[in-house]
PDB file of C-alpha atoms in Angstrom:
ATOM      1  CA  UNK A 215      28.451   5.002   5.804  1.00 49.00           C
ATOM      2  CA  UNK A 216      27.354   7.480   8.382  1.00 55.00           C
ATOM      3  CA  UNK A 217      26.461   7.528  11.934  1.00 50.00           C
ATOM      4  CA  UNK A 218      25.001   3.633  13.304  1.00 52.00           C
ATOM      5  CA  UNK A 219      22.922   3.818  16.539  1.00 55.00           C
ATOM      6  CA  UNK A 220      21.612   0.197  17.249  1.00 53.00           C
ATOM      7  CA  UNK A 221      18.750  -0.709  18.739  1.00 55.00           C
ATOM      8  CA  UNK A 222      18.927  -3.764  19.488  1.00 55.00           C
ATOM      9  CA  UNK A 223      20.762  -7.282  18.012  1.00 56.00           C
ATOM     10  CA  UNK A 224      19.380 -10.015  16.435  1.00 59.00           C
ATOM     11  CA  UNK A 225      20.652 -13.657  15.843  1.00 60.00           C
ATOM     12  CA  UNK A 226      22.692 -13.739  12.456  1.00 69.00           C
ATOM     13  CA  UNK A 227      24.516 -10.577  13.319  1.00 78.00           C
ATOM     14  CA  UNK A 228      21.185  -9.288  12.248  1.00 85.00           C
ATOM     15  CA  UNK A 229      21.912  -5.286  13.822  1.00 91.00           C
ATOM     16  CA  UNK A 230      18.766  -3.002  13.929  1.00 93.00           C
ATOM     17  CA  UNK A 231      19.208   0.397  14.170  1.00 93.00           C
ATOM     18  CA  UNK A 232      19.089   3.233  12.881  1.00 95.00           C
ATOM     19  CA  UNK A 233      22.374   5.274  10.604  1.00 95.00           C
ATOM     20  CA  UNK A 234      22.405   9.023   9.906  1.00 96.00           C
ATOM     21  CA  UNK A 235      24.465   9.372   6.584  1.00 96.00           C
ATOM     22  CA  UNK A 236      26.487  12.967   6.048  1.00 97.00           C
ATOM     23  CA  UNK A 237      24.082  14.077   3.415  1.00 97.00           C
ATOM     24  CA  UNK A 238      21.297  14.354   5.782  1.00 98.00           C
ATOM     25  CA  UNK A 239      19.954  10.404   4.713  1.00 98.00           C
ATOM     26  CA  UNK A 240      18.573   8.087   6.702  1.00 98.00           C
ATOM     27  CA  UNK A 241      18.143   4.573   7.059  1.00 98.00           C
ATOM     28  CA  UNK A 242      16.062   2.417  10.155  1.00 97.00           C
ATOM     29  CA  UNK A 243      15.824  -1.264   9.921  1.00 97.00           C
ATOM     30  CA  UNK A 244      18.114  -3.929   9.594  1.00 96.00           C
ATOM     31  CA  UNK A 245      21.675  -4.329   9.525  1.00 95.00           C
ATOM     32  CA  UNK A 246      24.715  -7.176   8.919  1.00 94.00           C
ATOM     33  CA  UNK A 247      28.057  -6.590   8.543  1.00 91.00           C
ATOM     34  CA  UNK A 248      27.479  -2.837   8.360  1.00 90.00           C
ATOM     35  CA  UNK A 249      25.097  -2.973   5.587  1.00 95.00           C
ATOM     36  CA  UNK A 250      21.339  -2.484   4.414  1.00 97.00           C
ATOM     37  CA  UNK A 251      20.176  -6.487   4.532  1.00 96.00           C
ATOM     38  CA  UNK A 252      16.800  -7.313   5.564  1.00 96.00           C
ATOM     39  CA  UNK A 253      13.751  -4.987   5.990  1.00 97.00           C
ATOM     40  CA  UNK A 254      14.324  -0.593   6.416  1.00 98.00           C
ATOM     41  CA  UNK A 255      13.196   2.115   5.035  1.00 98.00           C
ATOM     42  CA  UNK A 256      15.722   4.891   3.310  1.00 98.00           C
ATOM     43  CA  UNK A 257      14.226   8.184   3.410  1.00 98.00           C
ATOM     44  CA  UNK A 258      16.387  10.419   1.191  1.00 98.00           C
ATOM     45  CA  UNK A 259      17.226  14.205   1.817  1.00 98.00           C
ATOM     46  CA  UNK A 260      15.437  14.987  -1.628  1.00 98.00           C
ATOM     47  CA  UNK A 261      12.526  14.277   0.177  1.00 98.00           C
ATOM     48  CA  UNK A 262      11.931  10.385  -1.872  1.00 98.00           C
ATOM     49  CA  UNK A 263      11.281   7.023   0.397  1.00 98.00           C
ATOM     50  CA  UNK A 264      12.149   3.531   0.274  1.00 98.00           C
ATOM     51  CA  UNK A 265      10.569   0.477   2.188  1.00 98.00           C
ATOM     52  CA  UNK A 266      11.068  -3.001   2.088  1.00 98.00           C
ATOM     53  CA  UNK A 267      13.563  -5.099   1.678  1.00 98.00           C
ATOM     54  CA  UNK A 268      17.584  -4.781   1.401  1.00 98.00           C
ATOM     55  CA  UNK A 269      20.182  -7.315   0.622  1.00 97.00           C
ATOM     56  CA  UNK A 270      24.010  -6.336   0.640  1.00 96.00           C
ATOM     57  CA  UNK A 271      23.120  -2.686   0.185  1.00 97.00           C
ATOM     58  CA  UNK A 272      20.676  -3.122  -2.443  1.00 98.00           C
ATOM     59  CA  UNK A 273      17.106  -3.120  -2.622  1.00 98.00           C
ATOM     60  CA  UNK A 274      16.123  -6.758  -3.097  1.00 98.00           C
ATOM     61  CA  UNK A 275      12.859  -8.131  -2.994  1.00 98.00           C
ATOM     62  CA  UNK A 276       9.288  -6.677  -1.973  1.00 98.00           C
ATOM     63  CA  UNK A 277       9.318  -3.052  -1.248  1.00 98.00           C
ATOM     64  CA  UNK A 278       7.864   0.477  -2.245  1.00 98.00           C
ATOM     65  CA  UNK A 279       9.328   3.493  -3.541  1.00 98.00           C
ATOM     66  CA  UNK A 280       8.251   7.167  -3.170  1.00 98.00           C
ATOM     67  CA  UNK A 281      10.178  10.094  -5.146  1.00 98.00           C
ATOM     68  CA  UNK A 282       9.916  13.300  -4.243  1.00 98.00           C
ATOM     69  CA  UNK A 283       8.435  14.084  -7.679  1.00 98.00           C
ATOM     70  CA  UNK A 284       5.616  12.338  -6.573  1.00 98.00           C
ATOM     71  CA  UNK A 285       5.922   8.947  -8.765  1.00 98.00           C
ATOM     72  CA  UNK A 286       5.347   5.886  -7.100  1.00 98.00           C
ATOM     73  CA  UNK A 287       6.573   2.084  -7.288  1.00 98.00           C
ATOM     74  CA  UNK A 288       5.448  -0.955  -5.493  1.00 98.00           C
ATOM     75  CA  UNK A 289       6.661  -4.473  -6.531  1.00 98.00           C
ATOM     76  CA  UNK A 290       9.608  -6.509  -7.084  1.00 98.00           C
ATOM     77  CA  UNK A 291      13.679  -5.602  -6.741  1.00 98.00           C
ATOM     78  CA  UNK A 292      16.289  -7.185  -8.235  1.00 98.00           C
ATOM     79  CA  UNK A 293      19.788  -5.639  -7.001  1.00 96.00           C
ATOM     80  CA  UNK A 294      18.482  -2.000  -6.329  1.00 97.00           C
ATOM     81  CA  UNK A 295      15.904  -2.279  -9.664  1.00 98.00           C
ATOM     82  CA  UNK A 296      12.610  -2.469 -10.218  1.00 98.00           C
ATOM     83  CA  UNK A 297      12.506  -6.558 -11.651  1.00 98.00           C
ATOM     84  CA  UNK A 298       9.728  -8.687 -11.840  1.00 98.00           C
ATOM     85  CA  UNK A 299       6.165  -7.830 -10.935  1.00 98.00           C
ATOM     86  CA  UNK A 300       4.882  -4.062  -9.819  1.00 98.00           C
ATOM     87  CA  UNK A 301       2.746  -1.087 -10.435  1.00 98.00           C
ATOM     88  CA  UNK A 302       4.963   1.934 -11.101  1.00 98.00           C
ATOM     89  CA  UNK A 303       2.475   5.221 -10.645  1.00 98.00           C
ATOM     90  CA  UNK A 304       2.784   8.434 -12.199  1.00 98.00           C
ATOM     91  CA  UNK A 305       2.283  12.030 -10.575  1.00 98.00           C
ATOM     92  CA  UNK A 306       0.336  12.427 -13.462  1.00 98.00           C
ATOM     93  CA  UNK A 307      -1.886   9.657 -12.460  1.00 98.00           C
ATOM     94  CA  UNK A 308      -0.952   8.014 -15.218  1.00 98.00           C
ATOM     95  CA  UNK A 309      -0.516   3.182 -14.145  1.00 98.00           C
ATOM     96  CA  UNK A 310       1.824   0.699 -15.554  1.00 98.00           C
ATOM     97  CA  UNK A 311       0.900  -2.904 -13.563  1.00 98.00           C
ATOM     98  CA  UNK A 312       2.876  -5.528 -14.948  1.00 98.00           C
ATOM     99  CA  UNK A 313       6.275  -6.770 -15.665  1.00 98.00           C
ATOM    100  CA  UNK A 314       9.582  -5.076 -15.372  1.00 98.00           C
ATOM    101  CA  UNK A 315      12.874  -6.013 -16.140  1.00 98.00           C
ATOM    102  CA  UNK A 316      16.090  -3.566 -15.108  1.00 97.00           C
ATOM    103  CA  UNK A 317      13.423  -0.730 -14.497  1.00 98.00           C
ATOM    104  CA  UNK A 318      11.884  -1.098 -17.649  1.00 98.00           C
ATOM    105  CA  UNK A 319       8.494  -1.928 -18.770  1.00 98.00           C
ATOM    106  CA  UNK A 320       8.988  -5.880 -20.133  1.00 98.00           C
ATOM    107  CA  UNK A 321       6.793  -8.750 -20.536  1.00 98.00           C
ATOM    108  CA  UNK A 322       3.131  -8.676 -19.872  1.00 98.00           C
ATOM    109  CA  UNK A 323       1.926  -5.413 -19.198  1.00 98.00           C
ATOM    110  CA  UNK A 324      -0.960  -2.722 -18.972  1.00 98.00           C
ATOM    111  CA  UNK A 325      -0.506   0.968 -18.981  1.00 98.00           C
ATOM    112  CA  UNK A 326      -3.651   2.800 -18.529  1.00 98.00           C
ATOM    113  CA  UNK A 327      -3.073   7.346 -19.110  1.00 98.00           C
ATOM    114  CA  UNK A 328      -4.035   9.577 -17.196  1.00 98.00           C
ATOM    115  CA  UNK A 329      -6.441  10.838 -20.633  1.00 98.00           C
ATOM    116  CA  UNK A 330      -8.044   7.501 -20.528  1.00 98.00           C
ATOM    117  CA  UNK A 331      -6.282   5.621 -22.890  1.00 98.00           C
ATOM    118  CA  UNK A 332      -5.799   2.260 -22.442  1.00 98.00           C
ATOM    119  CA  UNK A 333      -2.915  -0.858 -23.476  1.00 98.00           C
ATOM    120  CA  UNK A 334      -2.850  -4.208 -22.208  1.00 98.00           C
ATOM    121  CA  UNK A 335       0.240  -6.526 -23.511  1.00 98.00           C
ATOM    122  CA  UNK A 336       3.775  -6.798 -24.329  1.00 98.00           C
ATOM    123  CA  UNK A 337       6.274  -4.971 -23.243  1.00 98.00           C
ATOM    124  CA  UNK A 338      10.363  -5.261 -24.755  1.00 98.00           C
ATOM    125  CA  UNK A 339      12.794  -2.641 -23.177  1.00 98.00           C
ATOM    126  CA  UNK A 340      10.492   0.094 -22.241  1.00 98.00           C
ATOM    127  CA  UNK A 341       8.336   0.027 -25.480  1.00 98.00           C
ATOM    128  CA  UNK A 342       5.144  -1.808 -27.027  1.00 98.00           C
ATOM    129  CA  UNK A 343       6.160  -4.694 -28.950  1.00 98.00           C
ATOM    130  CA  UNK A 344       4.641  -7.384 -30.005  1.00 98.00           C
ATOM    131  CA  UNK A 345       0.925  -8.572 -29.241  1.00 98.00           C
ATOM    132  CA  UNK A 346      -1.391  -6.219 -27.715  1.00 98.00           C
ATOM    133  CA  UNK A 347      -4.695  -4.466 -27.354  1.00 98.00           C
ATOM    134  CA  UNK A 348      -4.768  -0.436 -26.950  1.00 98.00           C
ATOM    135  CA  UNK A 349      -8.051   1.138 -26.244  1.00 98.00           C
ATOM    136  CA  UNK A 350      -8.673   4.980 -26.765  1.00 98.00           C
ATOM    137  CA  UNK A 351     -10.380   6.733 -24.257  1.00 98.00           C
ATOM    138  CA  UNK A 352     -12.280   8.118 -27.655  1.00 95.00           C
ATOM    139  CA  UNK A 353     -14.351   4.685 -27.915  1.00 96.00           C
ATOM    140  CA  UNK A 354     -11.557   3.431 -30.992  1.00 97.00           C
ATOM    141  CA  UNK A 355      -9.969  -0.087 -29.969  1.00 98.00           C
ATOM    142  CA  UNK A 356      -6.834  -1.554 -32.136  1.00 98.00           C
ATOM    143  CA  UNK A 357      -5.563  -5.185 -31.368  1.00 98.00           C
ATOM    144  CA  UNK A 358      -2.579  -6.789 -32.896  1.00 98.00           C
ATOM    145  CA  UNK A 359       0.804  -5.934 -34.060  1.00 98.00           C
ATOM    146  CA  UNK A 360       3.392  -3.783 -32.401  1.00 98.00           C
ATOM    147  CA  UNK A 361       6.590  -2.265 -32.760  1.00 98.00           C
ATOM    148  CA  UNK A 362       9.017  -0.011 -31.350  1.00 96.00           C
ATOM    149  CA  UNK A 363       5.585   1.603 -29.970  1.00 97.00           C
ATOM    150  CA  UNK A 364       3.890   1.954 -33.272  1.00 97.00           C
ATOM    151  CA  UNK A 365       1.054  -0.150 -34.868  1.00 97.00           C
ATOM    152  CA  UNK A 366       3.156  -2.908 -37.610  1.00 97.00           C
ATOM    153  CA  UNK A 367       1.832  -5.910 -38.788  1.00 97.00           C
ATOM    154  CA  UNK A 368      -1.248  -7.452 -38.452  1.00 98.00           C
ATOM    155  CA  UNK A 369      -3.867  -5.659 -36.879  1.00 98.00           C
ATOM    156  CA  UNK A 370      -7.368  -5.029 -36.456  1.00 98.00           C
ATOM    157  CA  UNK A 371      -9.136  -1.180 -36.173  1.00 98.00           C
ATOM    158  CA  UNK A 372     -11.887  -0.532 -35.191  1.00 98.00           C
ATOM    159  CA  UNK A 373     -13.179   3.410 -34.394  1.00 97.00           C
ATOM    160  CA  UNK A 374     -15.722   4.826 -32.240  1.00 96.00           C
ATOM    161  CA  UNK A 375     -18.137   5.463 -35.269  1.00 96.00           C
ATOM    162  CA  UNK A 376     -18.036   1.470 -36.378  1.00 95.00           C
ATOM    163  CA  UNK A 377     -16.347   1.554 -38.740  1.00 97.00           C
ATOM    164  CA  UNK A 378     -13.714  -1.203 -39.202  1.00 98.00           C
ATOM    165  CA  UNK A 379     -10.002  -1.672 -40.681  1.00 98.00           C
ATOM    166  CA  UNK A 380      -8.117  -4.792 -40.571  1.00 98.00           C
ATOM    167  CA  UNK A 381      -4.907  -5.764 -42.156  1.00 98.00           C
ATOM    168  CA  UNK A 382      -1.043  -4.746 -42.304  1.00 97.00           C
ATOM    169  CA  UNK A 383      -0.080  -1.652 -40.780  1.00 96.00           C
TER     170      UNK A 383
END
């Protein structure tokens, strides 16, 4: 651990203070038995920053992290990972809003690319999997089955020209 500057103590053994780590990281917030526990902000020497809930030194509960790359995530954390409902925003303008499991898109969610393309549907282990609708910025739309990020199974494709194909992909 680093150097702790306590500002005051709460009931139940929670201390509010600042910890300066030897690597340049800084934590400001609640601590219990020397661990980040409660609410606080962790500023990484790299420029990344997390503000939110902590349990036993791990991000847990609601929080917001912005990486030095410019990407960010706001939502639920579990055991240090993005887990539950949340929104991930990439610096390039892409946005995913939906379910996460172990820091991967998993469950129901909507991905909007900076290009204007949008996928709204099922995700498994970070890939489009199950039922979903992919709307192309060009005006086309595919609704149907997905497998490993590919259109596979029953579906319907409508092109911007008005042409339609319905069947097996």
